[in-house]
XYZ file of C-alpha atoms in Angstrom:
423
model
C 0.002 0.003 0.005
C 1.460 3.367 -1.031
C 1.430 6.509 1.145
C -1.064 8.039 -1.302
C -3.370 5.086 -0.678
C -2.953 5.502 3.059
C -3.776 9.197 2.828
C -7.064 8.471 1.079
C -8.327 5.621 3.241
C -11.908 5.641 4.395
C -13.023 3.390 7.214
C -16.226 1.410 7.203
C -15.844 0.076 10.754
C -13.800 0.544 13.904
C -11.873 -2.705 13.391
C -10.532 -1.490 10.042
C -9.744 1.879 11.617
C -7.740 0.266 14.400
C -5.747 -1.841 11.966
C -4.964 1.121 9.740
C -4.158 3.344 12.740
C -1.511 0.809 13.736
C -0.125 0.653 10.185
C -0.080 4.441 9.778
C 1.783 4.995 13.022
C 4.297 2.223 12.468
C 5.105 3.415 8.956
C 5.127 7.173 9.597
C 8.268 9.250 9.291
C 9.233 10.845 12.625
C 10.200 14.096 10.918
C 7.013 14.562 8.878
C 3.544 15.655 9.948
C 0.947 12.906 10.171
C -1.165 11.539 7.303
C -4.406 13.455 6.751
C -6.737 10.819 8.158
C -5.048 10.976 11.569
C -6.158 14.605 11.764
C -9.701 14.382 10.414
C -11.182 10.890 10.228
C -14.037 10.296 12.741
C -13.213 6.621 13.283
C -9.528 7.303 13.856
C -10.607 10.024 16.279
C -12.604 7.369 18.104
C -9.422 5.293 18.371
C -7.623 8.338 19.790
C -10.320 8.715 22.436
C -10.353 5.009 23.336
C -6.605 4.445 23.381
C -5.347 7.821 24.633
C -8.040 9.812 26.432
C -9.680 6.812 28.092
C -6.429 5.195 29.224
C -3.815 7.884 29.896
C -3.698 10.353 32.801
C -5.541 13.610 32.050
C -5.323 16.990 33.751
C -8.870 17.866 34.882
C -8.564 20.745 37.369
C -6.920 22.219 40.468
C -7.409 21.118 44.048
C -8.250 24.700 45.059
C -11.389 24.357 42.906
C -12.667 21.806 45.415
C -11.496 23.506 48.631
C -13.833 21.815 51.135
C -15.927 18.704 51.616
C -18.723 18.573 49.054
C -17.130 20.953 46.560
C -17.129 19.380 43.093
C -16.247 20.059 39.480
C -17.283 18.088 36.395
C -15.676 17.407 33.037
C -16.775 15.442 29.970
C -14.074 13.238 28.446
C -15.591 12.256 25.136
C -18.899 10.612 26.016
C -17.779 10.020 29.589
C -19.020 12.556 32.171
C -16.676 12.633 35.176
C -17.227 14.032 38.658
C -14.383 15.231 40.902
C -15.318 15.875 44.546
C -13.561 16.361 47.877
C -14.807 13.997 50.573
C -15.148 14.652 54.293
C -11.663 13.242 54.956
C -10.166 15.844 52.624
C -9.415 13.383 49.828
C -10.091 14.401 46.239
C -11.961 11.610 44.457
C -13.129 11.027 40.885
C -16.194 9.089 39.784
C -18.006 8.406 36.572
C -20.779 10.982 36.776
C -23.392 8.322 36.031
C -26.194 7.178 38.331
C -26.230 3.445 39.028
C -30.032 3.405 38.699
C -30.742 4.176 35.046
C -27.580 5.945 33.983
C -28.569 9.589 34.264
C -25.866 12.160 34.779
C -25.775 12.830 38.523
C -24.184 16.280 38.875
C -25.373 18.485 36.016
C -23.472 21.681 36.789
C -19.878 22.554 35.971
C -19.139 23.069 39.662
C -20.937 23.315 42.982
C -21.141 22.197 46.589
C -23.315 19.414 48.014
C -23.810 17.622 51.325
C -24.395 14.368 49.444
C -24.553 13.541 45.742
C -28.174 13.238 44.611
C -29.308 12.207 41.137
C -32.005 14.678 40.012
C -33.884 11.972 38.069
C -35.098 9.671 40.877
C -33.204 11.063 43.880
C -30.852 8.146 44.383
C -28.294 9.599 46.795
C -24.600 8.852 47.315
C -22.202 10.014 49.997
C -18.970 11.843 49.118
C -17.096 8.540 48.884
C -19.551 7.352 46.220
C -21.495 4.914 48.407
C -25.224 4.627 47.663
C -27.028 5.680 50.831
C -30.607 6.196 49.591
C -32.627 4.527 46.838
C -36.124 4.941 48.216
C -38.333 2.164 49.536
C -39.502 0.822 46.179
C -36.468 -1.313 45.295
C -37.591 -4.250 47.461
C -36.415 -5.648 50.763
C -33.616 -7.653 49.164
C -32.058 -4.626 47.407
C -28.364 -4.320 48.392
C -27.259 -0.693 48.217
C -23.605 -1.689 48.620
C -23.631 -3.160 45.112
C -24.561 0.147 43.482
C -21.900 2.665 44.457
C -20.782 5.255 41.927
C -18.088 3.802 39.696
C -14.720 5.313 40.616
C -12.100 6.632 38.239
C -8.388 6.668 39.005
C -7.489 9.996 40.630
C -4.193 11.443 41.840
C -3.203 14.910 43.031
C 0.128 16.699 43.408
C 1.152 20.318 43.720
C -2.437 21.464 43.387
C -3.060 19.585 40.132
C -5.747 16.897 39.717
C -5.198 14.047 37.264
C -7.747 11.398 36.298
C -7.483 8.207 34.260
C -10.472 6.275 32.945
C -8.406 3.136 32.403
C -10.311 0.004 33.368
C -7.150 -1.644 34.635
C -3.951 -0.150 35.992
C -3.181 3.215 34.393
C 0.325 4.211 33.276
C 2.859 4.852 36.061
C 2.968 8.509 37.016
C 4.123 8.672 40.653
C 7.716 9.781 39.919
C 6.433 12.769 37.968
C 3.885 13.617 40.674
C 6.548 13.556 43.401
C 8.693 16.010 41.441
C 5.664 18.141 40.626
C 4.846 18.393 44.336
C 8.421 19.570 45.067
C 8.425 22.153 42.273
C 4.974 23.461 43.201
C 5.608 23.697 46.977
C 6.532 27.412 46.859
C 3.121 28.261 45.343
C 0.923 26.701 48.067
C -1.810 26.018 45.525
C -4.269 24.812 48.159
C -4.455 28.477 49.145
C -5.030 29.771 45.621
C -8.241 30.469 43.725
C -9.398 30.726 40.120
C -9.626 34.426 39.277
C -10.738 33.932 35.668
C -11.623 31.085 33.318
C -12.425 30.866 29.624
C -13.083 27.984 27.221
C -12.508 28.328 23.491
C -14.028 25.937 20.971
C -11.491 25.356 18.227
C -12.417 23.789 14.911
C -9.300 21.671 14.778
C -8.109 18.209 15.737
C -6.686 18.022 19.253
C -3.267 16.982 17.945
C -3.022 20.187 15.921
C -3.779 22.173 19.080
C -0.961 20.407 20.946
C 1.448 20.631 17.983
C 0.906 24.382 17.797
C 1.700 24.693 21.496
C 4.854 22.592 21.286
C 6.745 25.025 19.058
C 7.465 28.732 18.957
C 8.484 28.717 15.289
C 5.276 30.657 14.683
C 5.585 33.061 17.617
C 7.405 35.978 15.970
C 4.792 36.167 13.228
C 1.721 35.568 15.382
C 2.153 36.516 19.068
C 3.294 40.126 19.557
C 1.703 40.384 22.991
C 3.288 37.189 24.304
C 6.745 38.056 23.011
C 6.812 41.264 25.037
C 7.907 39.050 27.947
C 8.415 35.470 26.702
C 11.776 34.227 25.477
C 11.260 31.822 22.601
C 13.680 29.160 23.828
C 11.996 26.138 25.302
C 14.668 25.498 27.940
C 18.421 25.310 28.389
C 18.443 22.129 26.283
C 16.891 23.995 23.340
C 19.232 23.514 20.382
C 18.720 27.183 19.406
C 19.723 28.575 22.814
C 22.200 31.476 22.564
C 25.121 32.163 24.921
C 23.262 35.271 26.130
C 20.192 33.217 27.007
C 22.255 30.624 28.847
C 24.032 33.388 30.791
C 20.650 34.839 31.817
C 19.510 31.404 32.972
C 22.647 31.024 35.083
C 22.201 34.475 36.649
C 18.563 33.854 37.465
C 19.286 30.375 38.760
C 21.515 31.829 41.473
C 18.606 33.978 42.677
C 16.190 31.046 42.588
C 18.624 28.891 44.560
C 18.964 31.607 47.196
C 15.202 31.539 47.705
C 14.936 27.754 47.593
C 12.932 27.727 44.344
C 13.311 24.474 42.339
C 14.172 25.131 38.724
C 16.324 22.443 37.101
C 15.082 20.628 34.019
C 13.172 17.463 34.985
C 11.551 15.144 32.493
C 9.759 11.818 32.615
C 9.926 10.267 29.194
C 8.300 12.478 26.587
C 5.028 12.828 28.499
C 5.988 15.095 31.409
C 8.498 17.884 31.806
C 9.139 20.655 34.304
C 11.599 23.516 33.900
C 11.803 27.098 35.161
C 12.706 29.631 32.506
C 13.466 33.338 32.912
C 11.393 35.903 31.090
C 12.930 38.831 29.258
C 15.215 40.952 31.411
C 13.283 43.696 33.186
C 9.970 41.811 33.106
C 8.405 39.891 35.973
C 5.338 38.153 34.521
C 3.405 37.658 31.291
C 1.504 40.932 31.159
C 1.634 43.683 28.567
C 3.969 45.817 30.673
C 5.780 42.876 32.241
C 4.765 44.013 35.710
C 2.851 41.868 38.229
C -0.886 41.607 37.701
C -1.579 40.856 41.371
C -0.256 42.625 44.475
C -0.110 39.371 46.447
C 2.540 36.845 45.465
C 1.728 33.156 45.350
C 2.573 31.069 48.416
C 5.956 31.845 49.975
C 7.414 33.493 46.884
C 9.381 36.708 47.451
C 11.226 37.312 44.181
C 8.778 38.676 41.617
C 11.230 38.028 38.770
C 10.712 34.317 39.119
C 10.245 33.685 35.421
C 7.862 30.890 34.502
C 7.794 27.314 35.743
C 6.714 25.508 32.606
C 4.904 22.235 33.163
C 4.042 19.900 30.301
C 1.645 17.008 30.699
C 0.695 15.052 27.610
C -1.836 14.552 26.186
C -3.773 17.565 27.395
C -2.049 20.287 29.393
C 0.662 22.929 29.476
C 1.093 25.471 32.269
C 2.940 28.603 33.355
C 3.573 29.255 37.073
C 4.704 32.816 37.862
C 5.381 34.831 41.015
C 1.948 36.491 41.317
C -0.324 34.229 39.287
C -0.507 30.861 37.569
C -2.009 29.950 34.199
C -3.156 26.381 33.519
C -4.430 24.993 30.231
C -6.634 21.982 29.575
C -7.333 20.396 26.169
C -10.409 18.175 25.721
C -11.236 16.722 22.271
C -14.866 16.861 21.147
C -14.719 15.380 17.661
C -12.202 14.735 14.907
C -12.167 18.437 14.068
C -13.321 20.148 17.269
C -11.425 20.713 20.519
C -12.124 22.610 23.731
C -9.241 24.601 25.224
C -9.825 25.874 28.760
C -7.549 28.458 30.384
C -7.641 29.293 34.084
C -5.816 32.143 35.803
C -5.110 31.574 39.498
C -4.080 34.009 42.232
C -3.617 33.928 46.007
C -6.946 33.118 47.640
C -6.868 36.342 49.702
C -6.411 38.578 46.655
C -9.398 40.870 46.108
C -10.522 41.634 42.555
C -10.347 45.369 41.778
C -8.095 45.948 44.766
C -5.240 43.464 44.441
C -5.662 42.456 40.820
C -7.344 43.590 37.629
C -8.875 40.706 35.683
C -8.384 42.359 32.296
C -4.659 42.901 32.910
C -4.363 39.364 34.264
C -5.995 37.835 31.173
C -5.029 40.087 28.295
C -1.810 38.523 26.994
C -3.056 34.942 27.023
C -6.529 35.906 25.811
C -4.903 37.351 22.714
C -2.467 34.439 22.389
C -5.242 31.856 22.682
C -7.326 33.563 20.013
C -4.324 33.765 17.717
C -3.534 30.095 18.308
C -7.158 29.141 17.612
C -6.950 30.841 14.220
C -3.653 29.112 13.447
C -4.984 25.664 14.394
C -8.197 26.151 12.449
C -6.370 27.316 9.311
C -4.016 24.350 9.707
C -7.019 21.985 9.861
C -8.629 23.518 6.780
C -5.432 23.062 4.795
C -4.962 19.488 5.954
C -8.512 18.672 4.826
C -7.485 19.545 1.260
C -6.689 16.863 -1.307
C -3.408 18.735 -1.860
C -2.147 18.011 1.654
C 0.662 15.576 2.184
C 2.868 15.210 5.294
C 5.455 18.005 5.459
C 8.839 18.218 7.176
C 9.371 19.453 10.736
C 12.372 21.565 11.656
C 14.609 19.508 13.968
C 15.513 22.696 15.868
C 12.417 24.927 15.916
C 9.934 22.028 15.996
C 11.692 19.382 18.090
C 8.895 19.701 20.654
C 6.354 18.690 18.008
C 8.495 15.704 17.021
C 8.656 14.686 20.680
C 4.888 14.997 21.072
C 4.123 12.844 18.045
C 6.697 10.280 19.180
C 4.897 10.086 22.532
C 1.478 9.950 20.873
C 2.499 7.191 18.465
C 4.133 5.145 21.182
C 1.115 5.560 23.493
C -1.412 4.476 20.852
C 0.669 1.514 19.709
C 1.234 0.464 23.321
C -2.475 0.635 24.102
C -3.851 -0.879 20.890
C -4.436 -4.604 21.437
C -1.852 -6.691 19.637
C 0.500 -3.827 18.754
C 2.503 -3.240 21.941
C 6.021 -2.064 21.088
């Protein structure tokens, strides 16, 4: 089968799609973009959802969004509604947001606070650990409530981040990354933070195009004037394009971070997770239009406002920037083969008062503009890929090495998870 044939495949059933997904990924060139069907075919998208988003660890929110017992948030992962709630012992738990009676969604809001979890359909009620505690008197004397608890999902937290996996069996190992994340996030005390602003953009593009766009700054100089007022384009000190001047700035800033006990060294866990603190442009403190702090209260125990940005990557669905006065977290959730939701949250110290300690517009402006610009880029990329003229094109090994790394991780993850194709 030629590459042209592969590019023009159509799939009549999910079995064919799985077989061709395996073939496409095993035969792809690491330094070329993917074949068209991997960006736009509905059945291959279904394989993505089943083998990546229903098996890998996903970033779903921050622990400060569920600050007390009964606080919850919800997220839809494909056709799977998920509930995240803090129980009365302080543990953050995740459940399939599906009533064990007749399958109705239990919590219908995006967030809220409850004493117990009650399905609005027939009032079956669960405690905060997911145990069924009320099903009425009409189920019969032999009805065993203990057999109808909410179905749990794997849930882990570290450094204020909440990760969930819908894997039926054991999910991928992640504890080493979480331990490092907790150490790097300690200065921010994220349990005592709050979401100051949140926005979700619907992008008419495949989720992989959204991630690819994020993993390179090749496009930044032509597309992100607001962001580049403070951001240095280099990904980290291992960036093959790093200049001597940039490395000298990193060394100078590192001495200041060390003096304050701020972790900053490059840490990576395969291609899926990476943490590194990078300086911003000299004379700027945070990612705002003037480079000055957007909030009068620093995060946690931080003293030095010129802390740069702690960049945290978590594949397949999150990148993040932690700064001295505020944090910005990003969540990617696929909707269909050519539609993706990108949610951005801006977090500040929980005691910061809007209008007094921070201005929401200043806080949001740079990344609001950047997100809109990136949405346009991803959507135009998708429209071009849909064309019959599209064929995989070459990545730059310097400017786009992050994209190459992402697609290597994606390919390995799918092939590992697809039955019969483990590498």
